[in-house]
């Protein structure tokens, strides 16, 4: 599959942003089929991070997602989709979020494949990492 230079460039630029989560234990879902297979097979709790190239993903969302994993209670499974990169997979995951507005970056805590807690971009942007970690850990303590 030949990629145009722009797509190839953006993939290269985004790779460290992907690696930041995958190195922390998140599994990347890059196709709609992978998303569907995951949702159908998942049990228990899952943190889904909708990753993005924006500054608030880099400075807030990814660091908060990683820091939240030091809580006593954490999700059993960690997955990520990349908005703007893996568009179809991201759309498919958002379909599983129900009526929630699409938001990048964002984080969803799922229990048995259903959203039980959601953190949209507006609860990430202009917030401190510690506030986002507290938001996540409160949800973990309630649902995990």
mmCIF file of N, CA and C in Angstrom:
data_model
loop_
_atom_site.group_PDB
_atom_site.id
_atom_site.type_symbol
_atom_site.label_atom_id
_atom_site.label_comp_id
_atom_site.label_asym_id
_atom_site.label_seq_id
_atom_site.Cartn_x
_atom_site.Cartn_y
_atom_site.Cartn_z
ATOM 1 N N UNK A 1 0.849 -1.187 0.000
ATOM 2 C CA UNK A 1 0.000 0.000 0.000
ATOM 3 C C UNK A 1 0.889 1.243 0.000
ATOM 4 N N UNK A 2 0.833 2.022 -1.059
ATOM 5 C CA UNK A 2 1.596 3.261 -1.124
ATOM 6 C C UNK A 2 0.890 4.341 -0.335
ATOM 7 N N UNK A 3 1.652 5.007 0.507
ATOM 8 C CA UNK A 3 1.093 6.109 1.271
ATOM 9 C C UNK A 3 1.577 7.407 0.659
ATOM 10 N N UNK A 4 0.714 8.405 0.673
ATOM 11 C CA UNK A 4 1.192 9.682 0.188
ATOM 12 C C UNK A 4 2.146 10.271 1.218
ATOM 13 N N UNK A 5 3.035 11.175 0.809
ATOM 14 C CA UNK A 5 4.052 11.702 1.716
ATOM 15 C C UNK A 5 3.477 12.345 2.981
ATOM 16 N N UNK A 6 2.337 13.016 2.859
ATOM 17 C CA UNK A 6 1.735 13.646 4.035
ATOM 18 C C UNK A 6 1.314 12.597 5.068
ATOM 19 N N UNK A 7 0.624 11.553 4.611
ATOM 20 C CA UNK A 7 0.170 10.494 5.516
ATOM 21 C C UNK A 7 1.368 9.825 6.176
ATOM 22 N N UNK A 8 2.390 9.556 5.383
ATOM 23 C CA UNK A 8 3.603 8.931 5.912
ATOM 24 C C UNK A 8 4.259 9.829 6.963
ATOM 25 N N UNK A 9 4.359 11.120 6.674
ATOM 26 C CA UNK A 9 4.934 12.089 7.601
ATOM 27 C C UNK A 9 4.139 12.125 8.911
ATOM 28 N N UNK A 10 2.825 12.180 8.809
ATOM 29 C CA UNK A 10 1.995 12.245 10.017
ATOM 30 C C UNK A 10 2.128 10.963 10.840
ATOM 31 N N UNK A 11 2.235 9.819 10.199
ATOM 32 C CA UNK A 11 2.453 8.555 10.918
ATOM 33 C C UNK A 11 3.763 8.609 11.700
ATOM 34 N N UNK A 12 4.815 9.118 11.043
ATOM 35 C CA UNK A 12 6.113 9.239 11.722
ATOM 36 C C UNK A 12 6.025 10.182 12.912
ATOM 37 N N UNK A 13 5.368 11.303 12.724
ATOM 38 C CA UNK A 13 5.216 12.294 13.790
ATOM 39 C C UNK A 13 4.430 11.703 14.953
ATOM 40 N N UNK A 14 3.400 10.936 14.660
ATOM 41 C CA UNK A 14 2.511 10.401 15.694
ATOM 42 C C UNK A 14 3.092 9.193 16.418
ATOM 43 N N UNK A 15 4.101 8.539 15.845
ATOM 44 C CA UNK A 15 4.598 7.291 16.442
ATOM 45 C C UNK A 15 5.027 7.450 17.907
ATOM 46 N N UNK A 16 5.783 8.482 18.270
ATOM 47 C CA UNK A 16 6.136 8.619 19.694
ATOM 48 C C UNK A 16 4.907 8.820 20.591
ATOM 49 N N UNK A 17 3.851 9.419 20.043
ATOM 50 C CA UNK A 17 2.615 9.632 20.799
ATOM 51 C C UNK A 17 1.898 8.301 21.015
ATOM 52 N N UNK A 18 1.999 7.421 20.041
ATOM 53 C CA UNK A 18 1.458 6.063 20.177
ATOM 54 C C UNK A 18 2.285 5.296 21.209
ATOM 55 N N UNK A 19 3.611 5.390 21.048
ATOM 56 C CA UNK A 19 4.531 4.639 21.904
ATOM 57 C C UNK A 19 4.362 5.003 23.379
ATOM 58 N N UNK A 20 4.056 6.268 23.638
ATOM 59 C CA UNK A 20 3.903 6.710 25.031
ATOM 60 C C UNK A 20 2.848 5.876 25.757
ATOM 61 N N UNK A 21 1.776 5.528 25.067
ATOM 62 C CA UNK A 21 0.731 4.705 25.687
ATOM 63 C C UNK A 21 1.022 3.212 25.575
ATOM 64 N N UNK A 22 1.500 2.765 24.424
ATOM 65 C CA UNK A 22 1.747 1.327 24.293
ATOM 66 C C UNK A 22 2.858 0.878 25.234
ATOM 67 N N UNK A 23 3.860 1.711 25.454
ATOM 68 C CA UNK A 23 4.923 1.366 26.403
ATOM 69 C C UNK A 23 4.411 1.334 27.843
ATOM 70 N N UNK A 24 3.277 1.989 28.090
ATOM 71 C CA UNK A 24 2.662 1.981 29.432
ATOM 72 C C UNK A 24 1.656 0.829 29.580
ATOM 73 N N UNK A 25 1.525 -0.013 28.542
ATOM 74 C CA UNK A 25 0.661 -1.184 28.646
ATOM 75 C C UNK A 25 -0.655 -1.106 27.898
ATOM 76 N N UNK A 26 -0.879 -0.024 27.144
ATOM 77 C CA UNK A 26 -2.105 0.104 26.366
ATOM 78 C C UNK A 26 -1.967 -0.671 25.061
ATOM 79 N N UNK A 27 -3.035 -1.359 24.682
ATOM 80 C CA UNK A 27 -3.065 -2.062 23.399
ATOM 81 C C UNK A 27 -3.713 -1.147 22.377
ATOM 82 N N UNK A 28 -3.046 -0.971 21.241
ATOM 83 C CA UNK A 28 -3.601 -0.145 20.172
ATOM 84 C C UNK A 28 -4.602 -0.936 19.355
ATOM 85 N N UNK A 29 -5.742 -0.310 19.110
ATOM 86 C CA UNK A 29 -6.746 -0.875 18.205
ATOM 87 C C UNK A 29 -6.743 0.024 16.982
ATOM 88 N N UNK A 30 -6.310 -0.519 15.829
ATOM 89 C CA UNK A 30 -6.103 0.347 14.671
ATOM 90 C C UNK A 30 -7.092 0.116 13.530
ATOM 91 N N UNK A 31 -7.931 -0.915 13.666
ATOM 92 C CA UNK A 31 -8.951 -1.157 12.636
ATOM 93 C C UNK A 31 -10.323 -1.277 13.312
ATOM 94 N N UNK A 32 -11.375 -1.013 12.552
ATOM 95 C CA UNK A 32 -12.722 -1.186 13.108
ATOM 96 C C UNK A 32 -12.956 -2.627 13.566
ATOM 97 N N UNK A 33 -12.382 -3.581 12.830
ATOM 98 C CA UNK A 33 -12.551 -4.990 13.196
ATOM 99 C C UNK A 33 -11.922 -5.286 14.552
ATOM 100 N N UNK A 34 -10.742 -4.719 14.796
ATOM 101 C CA UNK A 34 -10.085 -4.911 16.097
ATOM 102 C C UNK A 34 -10.934 -4.325 17.217
ATOM 103 N N UNK A 35 -11.533 -3.165 16.962
ATOM 104 C CA UNK A 35 -12.400 -2.531 17.967
ATOM 105 C C UNK A 35 -13.589 -3.438 18.264
ATOM 106 N N UNK A 36 -14.262 -3.923 17.223
ATOM 107 C CA UNK A 36 -15.435 -4.781 17.422
ATOM 108 C C UNK A 36 -15.077 -6.072 18.135
ATOM 109 N N UNK A 37 -13.976 -6.702 17.733
ATOM 110 C CA UNK A 37 -13.540 -7.936 18.389
ATOM 111 C C UNK A 37 -13.256 -7.675 19.868
ATOM 112 N N UNK A 38 -12.602 -6.557 20.144
ATOM 113 C CA UNK A 38 -12.288 -6.217 21.529
ATOM 114 C C UNK A 38 -13.566 -6.018 22.340
ATOM 115 N N UNK A 39 -14.483 -5.205 21.836
ATOM 116 C CA UNK A 39 -15.719 -4.908 22.569
ATOM 117 C C UNK A 39 -16.521 -6.183 22.807
ATOM 118 N N UNK A 40 -16.614 -7.036 21.798
ATOM 119 C CA UNK A 40 -17.373 -8.283 21.946
ATOM 120 C C UNK A 40 -16.757 -9.217 22.975
ATOM 121 N N UNK A 41 -15.435 -9.225 23.072
ATOM 122 C CA UNK A 41 -14.741 -10.177 23.947
ATOM 123 C C UNK A 41 -14.463 -9.624 25.344
ATOM 124 N N UNK A 42 -14.568 -8.310 25.523
ATOM 125 C CA UNK A 42 -14.123 -7.713 26.776
ATOM 126 C C UNK A 42 -15.090 -7.975 27.921
ATOM 127 N N UNK A 43 -14.505 -8.257 29.057
ATOM 128 C CA UNK A 43 -15.259 -8.367 30.311
ATOM 129 C C UNK A 43 -14.499 -7.568 31.341
ATOM 130 N N UNK A 44 -15.199 -7.137 32.363
ATOM 131 C CA UNK A 44 -14.537 -6.354 33.399
ATOM 132 C C UNK A 44 -14.352 -4.915 32.971
ATOM 133 N N UNK A 45 -13.348 -4.280 33.530
ATOM 134 C CA UNK A 45 -13.153 -2.848 33.301
ATOM 135 C C UNK A 45 -12.019 -2.579 32.324
ATOM 136 N N UNK A 46 -12.237 -1.549 31.510
ATOM 137 C CA UNK A 46 -11.273 -1.148 30.486
ATOM 138 C C UNK A 46 -11.174 0.367 30.462
ATOM 139 N N UNK A 47 -9.950 0.882 30.416
ATOM 140 C CA UNK A 47 -9.750 2.296 30.134
ATOM 141 C C UNK A 47 -9.433 2.428 28.655
ATOM 142 N N UNK A 48 -10.242 3.251 27.965
ATOM 143 C CA UNK A 48 -10.010 3.551 26.551
ATOM 144 C C UNK A 48 -9.526 4.989 26.473
ATOM 145 N N UNK A 49 -8.347 5.190 25.899
ATOM 146 C CA UNK A 49 -7.850 6.542 25.657
ATOM 147 C C UNK A 49 -7.975 6.820 24.166
ATOM 148 N N UNK A 50 -8.738 7.865 23.836
ATOM 149 C CA UNK A 50 -8.795 8.346 22.460
ATOM 150 C C UNK A 50 -7.647 9.338 22.334
ATOM 151 N N UNK A 51 -6.570 8.877 21.728
ATOM 152 C CA UNK A 51 -5.332 9.642 21.613
ATOM 153 C C UNK A 51 -5.451 10.681 20.506
ATOM 154 N N UNK A 52 -4.543 11.652 20.533
ATOM 155 C CA UNK A 52 -4.585 12.751 19.584
ATOM 156 C C UNK A 52 -3.207 13.390 19.505
ATOM 157 N N UNK A 53 -2.945 14.120 18.420
ATOM 158 C CA UNK A 53 -1.666 14.817 18.289
ATOM 159 C C UNK A 53 -1.670 16.185 18.973
ATOM 160 N N UNK A 54 -2.786 16.615 19.516
ATOM 161 C CA UNK A 54 -2.871 17.961 20.073
ATOM 162 C C UNK A 54 -2.047 18.107 21.346
ATOM 163 N N UNK A 55 -1.791 19.334 21.700
ATOM 164 C CA UNK A 55 -0.996 19.638 22.883
ATOM 165 C C UNK A 55 -1.613 19.143 24.172
ATOM 166 N N UNK A 56 -2.939 19.186 24.293
ATOM 167 C CA UNK A 56 -3.547 18.733 25.547
ATOM 168 C C UNK A 56 -3.477 17.221 25.695
ATOM 169 N N UNK A 57 -3.332 16.495 24.593
ATOM 170 C CA UNK A 57 -3.095 15.052 24.691
ATOM 171 C C UNK A 57 -1.678 14.815 25.202
ATOM 172 N N UNK A 58 -0.730 15.578 24.667
ATOM 173 C CA UNK A 58 0.677 15.400 25.033
ATOM 174 C C UNK A 58 0.955 15.838 26.460
ATOM 175 N N UNK A 59 0.431 16.995 26.837
ATOM 176 C CA UNK A 59 0.760 17.559 28.134
ATOM 177 C C UNK A 59 -0.155 17.132 29.259
ATOM 178 N N UNK A 60 -1.334 16.606 28.916
ATOM 179 C CA UNK A 60 -2.325 16.311 29.947
ATOM 180 C C UNK A 60 -2.894 14.899 29.873
ATOM 181 N N UNK A 61 -3.492 14.537 28.753
ATOM 182 C CA UNK A 61 -4.229 13.262 28.675
ATOM 183 C C UNK A 61 -3.324 12.050 28.837
ATOM 184 N N UNK A 62 -2.275 11.956 28.025
ATOM 185 C CA UNK A 62 -1.409 10.778 28.132
ATOM 186 C C UNK A 62 -0.700 10.713 29.477
ATOM 187 N N UNK A 63 -0.115 11.820 29.969
ATOM 188 C CA UNK A 63 0.516 11.743 31.294
ATOM 189 C C UNK A 63 -0.477 11.374 32.406
ATOM 190 N N UNK A 64 -1.703 11.884 32.330
ATOM 191 C CA UNK A 64 -2.705 11.569 33.360
ATOM 192 C C UNK A 64 -3.118 10.105 33.282
ATOM 193 N N UNK A 65 -3.323 9.600 32.071
ATOM 194 C CA UNK A 65 -3.708 8.192 31.914
ATOM 195 C C UNK A 65 -2.634 7.298 32.519
ATOM 196 N N UNK A 66 -1.372 7.593 32.226
ATOM 197 C CA UNK A 66 -0.275 6.777 32.759
ATOM 198 C C UNK A 66 -0.182 6.913 34.284
ATOM 199 N N UNK A 67 -0.260 8.127 34.782
ATOM 200 C CA UNK A 67 -0.137 8.350 36.231
ATOM 201 C C UNK A 67 -1.283 7.696 37.002
ATOM 202 N N UNK A 68 -2.447 7.622 36.404
ATOM 203 C CA UNK A 68 -3.614 7.045 37.084
ATOM 204 C C UNK A 68 -3.425 5.559 37.369
ATOM 205 N N UNK A 69 -2.514 4.927 36.653
ATOM 206 C CA UNK A 69 -2.318 3.488 36.795
ATOM 207 C C UNK A 69 -1.570 3.109 38.067
ATOM 208 N N UNK A 70 -1.113 4.099 38.832
ATOM 209 C CA UNK A 70 -0.463 3.796 40.112
ATOM 210 C C UNK A 70 -1.481 3.736 41.250
ATOM 211 N N UNK A 71 -2.755 3.930 40.953
ATOM 212 C CA UNK A 71 -3.823 3.813 41.941
ATOM 213 C C UNK A 71 -3.926 2.352 42.397
ATOM 214 N N UNK A 72 -4.452 2.132 43.612
ATOM 215 C CA UNK A 72 -4.633 0.764 44.105
ATOM 216 C C UNK A 72 -5.575 -0.032 43.213
ATOM 217 N N UNK A 73 -6.662 0.597 42.788
ATOM 218 C CA UNK A 73 -7.612 -0.050 41.876
ATOM 219 C C UNK A 73 -7.402 0.542 40.487
ATOM 220 N N UNK A 74 -7.277 -0.326 39.501
ATOM 221 C CA UNK A 74 -7.098 0.124 38.116
ATOM 222 C C UNK A 74 -7.904 -0.785 37.192
ATOM 223 N N UNK A 75 -8.162 -0.312 35.979
ATOM 224 C CA UNK A 75 -8.881 -1.153 35.018
ATOM 225 C C UNK A 75 -8.077 -2.414 34.691
ATOM 226 N N UNK A 76 -8.809 -3.472 34.374
ATOM 227 C CA UNK A 76 -8.162 -4.731 34.018
ATOM 228 C C UNK A 76 -7.498 -4.656 32.653
ATOM 229 N N UNK A 77 -8.044 -3.833 31.766
ATOM 230 C CA UNK A 77 -7.564 -3.761 30.387
ATOM 231 C C UNK A 77 -7.366 -2.300 30.001
ATOM 232 N N UNK A 78 -6.338 -2.053 29.185
ATOM 233 C CA UNK A 78 -6.016 -0.711 28.704
ATOM 234 C C UNK A 78 -5.945 -0.755 27.184
ATOM 235 N N UNK A 79 -6.731 0.085 26.520
ATOM 236 C CA UNK A 79 -6.676 0.150 25.057
ATOM 237 C C UNK A 79 -6.679 1.607 24.606
ATOM 238 N N UNK A 80 -6.259 1.810 23.360
ATOM 239 C CA UNK A 80 -6.232 3.154 22.800
ATOM 240 C C UNK A 80 -6.559 3.115 21.311
ATOM 241 N N UNK A 81 -7.224 4.158 20.865
ATOM 242 C CA UNK A 81 -7.432 4.429 19.445
ATOM 243 C C UNK A 81 -6.873 5.823 19.189
ATOM 244 N N UNK A 82 -6.458 6.084 17.956
ATOM 245 C CA UNK A 82 -5.798 7.354 17.664
ATOM 246 C C UNK A 82 -6.638 8.170 16.699
ATOM 247 N N UNK A 83 -7.287 9.206 17.214
ATOM 248 C CA UNK A 83 -8.106 10.099 16.390
ATOM 249 C C UNK A 83 -7.221 10.811 15.379
ATOM 250 N N UNK A 84 -7.725 10.949 14.167
ATOM 251 C CA UNK A 84 -6.980 11.632 13.127
ATOM 252 C C UNK A 84 -5.952 10.747 12.447
ATOM 253 N N UNK A 85 -5.634 9.618 13.031
ATOM 254 C CA UNK A 85 -4.685 8.673 12.435
ATOM 255 C C UNK A 85 -5.413 7.410 11.986
ATOM 256 N N UNK A 86 -6.060 6.765 12.939
ATOM 257 C CA UNK A 86 -6.819 5.542 12.650
ATOM 258 C C UNK A 86 -8.300 5.906 12.733
ATOM 259 N N UNK A 87 -8.731 6.664 11.736
ATOM 260 C CA UNK A 87 -10.067 7.276 11.761
ATOM 261 C C UNK A 87 -11.196 6.253 11.896
ATOM 262 N N UNK A 88 -11.125 5.183 11.101
ATOM 263 C CA UNK A 88 -12.212 4.208 11.115
ATOM 264 C C UNK A 88 -12.295 3.502 12.463
ATOM 265 N N UNK A 89 -11.148 3.154 13.032
ATOM 266 C CA UNK A 89 -11.136 2.501 14.346
ATOM 267 C C UNK A 89 -11.688 3.450 15.405
ATOM 268 N N UNK A 90 -11.307 4.713 15.316
ATOM 269 C CA UNK A 90 -11.781 5.707 16.283
ATOM 270 C C UNK A 90 -13.290 5.883 16.165
ATOM 271 N N UNK A 91 -13.792 5.976 14.939
ATOM 272 C CA UNK A 91 -15.244 6.106 14.734
ATOM 273 C C UNK A 91 -15.974 4.884 15.300
ATOM 274 N N UNK A 92 -15.401 3.715 15.065
ATOM 275 C CA UNK A 92 -16.032 2.487 15.554
ATOM 276 C C UNK A 92 -16.069 2.473 17.076
ATOM 277 N N UNK A 93 -14.981 2.882 17.720
ATOM 278 C CA UNK A 93 -14.964 2.936 19.182
ATOM 279 C C UNK A 93 -15.991 3.948 19.671
ATOM 280 N N UNK A 94 -16.057 5.092 19.018
ATOM 281 C CA UNK A 94 -17.018 6.120 19.434
ATOM 282 C C UNK A 94 -18.455 5.621 19.292
ATOM 283 N N UNK A 95 -18.704 4.769 18.314
ATOM 284 C CA UNK A 95 -20.038 4.179 18.176
ATOM 285 C C UNK A 95 -20.411 3.411 19.446
ATOM 286 N N UNK A 96 -19.430 2.796 20.075
ATOM 287 C CA UNK A 96 -19.675 2.041 21.307
ATOM 288 C C UNK A 96 -19.847 2.960 22.519
ATOM 289 N N UNK A 97 -19.545 4.244 22.354
ATOM 290 C CA UNK A 97 -19.716 5.213 23.445
ATOM 291 C C UNK A 97 -21.140 5.753 23.493
ATOM 292 N N UNK A 98 -22.007 5.304 22.587
ATOM 293 C CA UNK A 98 -23.398 5.740 22.611
ATOM 294 C C UNK A 98 -23.558 7.172 22.155
ATOM 295 N N UNK A 99 -24.333 7.945 22.920
ATOM 296 C CA UNK A 99 -24.684 9.311 22.529
ATOM 297 C C UNK A 99 -23.644 10.352 22.926
ATOM 298 N N UNK A 100 -22.507 9.936 23.460
ATOM 299 C CA UNK A 100 -21.479 10.899 23.864
ATOM 300 C C UNK A 100 -20.894 11.588 22.638
ATOM 301 N N UNK A 101 -20.687 12.896 22.771
ATOM 302 C CA UNK A 101 -20.106 13.674 21.679
ATOM 303 C C UNK A 101 -18.686 13.203 21.396
ATOM 304 N N UNK A 102 -18.303 13.086 20.117
ATOM 305 C CA UNK A 102 -16.912 12.762 19.796
ATOM 306 C C UNK A 102 -15.982 13.824 20.373
ATOM 307 N N UNK A 103 -14.891 13.384 20.957
ATOM 308 C CA UNK A 103 -13.992 14.294 21.639
ATOM 309 C C UNK A 103 -12.582 13.722 21.590
ATOM 310 N N UNK A 104 -11.617 14.562 21.208
ATOM 311 C CA UNK A 104 -10.224 14.131 21.159
ATOM 312 C C UNK A 104 -9.350 15.191 21.801
ATOM 313 N N UNK A 105 -8.545 14.810 22.755
ATOM 314 C CA UNK A 105 -8.484 13.488 23.359
ATOM 315 C C UNK A 105 -9.675 13.284 24.293
ATOM 316 N N UNK A 106 -9.869 12.054 24.694
ATOM 317 C CA UNK A 106 -10.881 11.733 25.696
ATOM 318 C C UNK A 106 -10.527 10.385 26.305
ATOM 319 N N UNK A 107 -11.217 10.063 27.397
ATOM 320 C CA UNK A 107 -10.998 8.792 28.070
ATOM 321 C C UNK A 107 -12.337 8.241 28.508
ATOM 322 N N UNK A 108 -12.506 6.943 28.312
ATOM 323 C CA UNK A 108 -13.747 6.289 28.723
ATOM 324 C C UNK A 108 -13.386 5.081 29.572
ATOM 325 N N UNK A 109 -14.075 4.956 30.695
ATOM 326 C CA UNK A 109 -13.953 3.747 31.499
ATOM 327 C C UNK A 109 -15.154 2.877 31.138
ATOM 328 N N UNK A 110 -14.863 1.682 30.653
ATOM 329 C CA UNK A 110 -15.911 0.746 30.278
ATOM 330 C C UNK A 110 -16.000 -0.364 31.309
ATOM 331 N N UNK A 111 -17.207 -0.829 31.538
ATOM 332 C CA UNK A 111 -17.412 -2.024 32.349
ATOM 333 C C UNK A 111 -18.230 -2.974 31.498
ATOM 334 N N UNK A 112 -17.669 -4.141 31.224
ATOM 335 C CA UNK A 112 -18.290 -5.124 30.336
ATOM 336 C C UNK A 112 -18.705 -4.486 29.000
ATOM 337 N N UNK A 113 -17.826 -3.619 28.472
ATOM 338 C CA UNK A 113 -18.038 -3.024 27.162
ATOM 339 C C UNK A 113 -18.948 -1.808 27.128
ATOM 340 N N UNK A 114 -19.467 -1.374 28.283
ATOM 341 C CA UNK A 114 -20.373 -0.211 28.339
ATOM 342 C C UNK A 114 -19.690 0.934 29.096
ATOM 343 N N UNK A 115 -19.881 2.150 28.599
ATOM 344 C CA UNK A 115 -19.272 3.322 29.245
ATOM 345 C C UNK A 115 -19.919 3.568 30.603
ATOM 346 N N UNK A 116 -19.077 3.625 31.642
ATOM 347 C CA UNK A 116 -19.568 3.963 32.981
ATOM 348 C C UNK A 116 -19.016 5.309 33.443
ATOM 349 N N UNK A 117 -17.981 5.807 32.779
ATOM 350 C CA UNK A 117 -17.394 7.109 33.120
ATOM 351 C C UNK A 117 -16.712 7.636 31.865
ATOM 352 N N UNK A 118 -16.873 8.944 31.600
ATOM 353 C CA UNK A 118 -16.299 9.532 30.389
ATOM 354 C C UNK A 118 -15.675 10.871 30.729
ATOM 355 N N UNK A 119 -14.484 11.098 30.195
ATOM 356 C CA UNK A 119 -13.788 12.373 30.379
ATOM 357 C C UNK A 119 -13.559 12.974 28.990
ATOM 358 N N UNK A 120 -14.374 13.967 28.613
ATOM 359 C CA UNK A 120 -14.219 14.597 27.302
ATOM 360 C C UNK A 120 -13.069 15.615 27.313
ATOM 361 N N UNK A 121 -12.745 16.103 26.141
ATOM 362 C CA UNK A 121 -11.658 17.078 25.999
ATOM 363 C C UNK A 121 -11.824 18.274 26.944
ATOM 364 N N UNK A 122 -13.067 18.740 27.107
ATOM 365 C CA UNK A 122 -13.237 19.936 27.954
ATOM 366 C C UNK A 122 -12.913 19.670 29.426
ATOM 367 N N UNK A 123 -12.863 18.406 29.834
ATOM 368 C CA UNK A 123 -12.444 18.066 31.192
ATOM 369 C C UNK A 123 -10.968 17.686 31.248
ATOM 370 N N UNK A 124 -10.272 17.873 30.124
ATOM 371 C CA UNK A 124 -8.826 17.631 30.040
ATOM 372 C C UNK A 124 -8.117 18.955 29.794
ATOM 373 N N UNK A 125 -8.539 19.629 28.726
ATOM 374 C CA UNK A 125 -7.927 20.903 28.343
ATOM 375 C C UNK A 125 -8.105 21.924 29.469
ATOM 376 N N UNK A 126 -7.056 22.670 29.758
ATOM 377 C CA UNK A 126 -7.074 23.712 30.801
ATOM 378 C C UNK A 126 -7.261 23.163 32.216
ATOM 379 N N UNK A 127 -7.009 21.862 32.407
ATOM 380 C CA UNK A 127 -7.017 21.268 33.739
ATOM 381 C C UNK A 127 -5.599 20.814 34.062
ATOM 382 N N UNK A 128 -5.319 20.605 35.318
ATOM 383 C CA UNK A 128 -4.016 20.088 35.732
ATOM 384 C C UNK A 128 -4.015 18.573 35.602
ATOM 385 N N UNK A 129 -2.839 17.997 35.357
ATOM 386 C CA UNK A 129 -2.713 16.541 35.279
ATOM 387 C C UNK A 129 -3.302 15.899 36.532
ATOM 388 N N UNK A 130 -3.016 16.489 37.702
ATOM 389 C CA UNK A 130 -3.490 15.930 38.970
ATOM 390 C C UNK A 130 -5.014 15.883 39.041
ATOM 391 N N UNK A 131 -5.680 16.888 38.475
ATOM 392 C CA UNK A 131 -7.150 16.896 38.460
ATOM 393 C C UNK A 131 -7.695 15.758 37.604
ATOM 394 N N UNK A 132 -7.046 15.514 36.473
ATOM 395 C CA UNK A 132 -7.490 14.450 35.573
ATOM 396 C C UNK A 132 -7.227 13.091 36.214
ATOM 397 N N UNK A 133 -6.073 12.950 36.855
ATOM 398 C CA UNK A 133 -5.759 11.703 37.565
ATOM 399 C C UNK A 133 -6.798 11.462 38.659
ATOM 400 N N UNK A 134 -7.172 12.502 39.411
ATOM 401 C CA UNK A 134 -8.198 12.362 40.456
ATOM 402 C C UNK A 134 -9.529 11.941 39.867
ATOM 403 N N UNK A 135 -9.892 12.529 38.733
ATOM 404 C CA UNK A 135 -11.132 12.170 38.039
ATOM 405 C C UNK A 135 -11.105 10.680 37.681
ATOM 406 N N UNK A 136 -9.993 10.221 37.121
ATOM 407 C CA UNK A 136 -9.868 8.809 36.746
ATOM 408 C C UNK A 136 -9.876 7.901 37.976
ATOM 409 N N UNK A 137 -9.104 8.240 38.991
ATOM 410 C CA UNK A 137 -9.001 7.336 40.143
ATOM 411 C C UNK A 137 -10.306 7.257 40.928
ATOM 412 N N UNK A 138 -11.083 8.334 40.962
ATOM 413 C CA UNK A 138 -12.419 8.247 41.575
ATOM 414 C C UNK A 138 -13.265 7.221 40.829
ATOM 415 N N UNK A 139 -13.194 7.252 39.500
ATOM 416 C CA UNK A 139 -13.949 6.287 38.687
ATOM 417 C C UNK A 139 -13.420 4.873 38.909
ATOM 418 N N UNK A 140 -12.106 4.703 38.976
ATOM 419 C CA UNK A 140 -11.534 3.380 39.233
ATOM 420 C C UNK A 140 -12.023 2.844 40.585
ATOM 421 N N UNK A 141 -11.986 3.716 41.594
ATOM 422 C CA UNK A 141 -12.393 3.278 42.934
ATOM 423 C C UNK A 141 -13.856 2.881 42.971
ATOM 424 N N UNK A 142 -14.669 3.495 42.135
ATOM 425 C CA UNK A 142 -16.090 3.171 42.100
ATOM 426 C C UNK A 142 -16.384 1.925 41.275
ATOM 427 N N UNK A 143 -15.701 1.759 40.131
ATOM 428 C CA UNK A 143 -16.085 0.710 39.183
ATOM 429 C C UNK A 143 -15.120 -0.473 39.080
ATOM 430 N N UNK A 144 -13.872 -0.300 39.517
ATOM 431 C CA UNK A 144 -12.874 -1.364 39.328
ATOM 432 C C UNK A 144 -12.786 -2.276 40.552
#
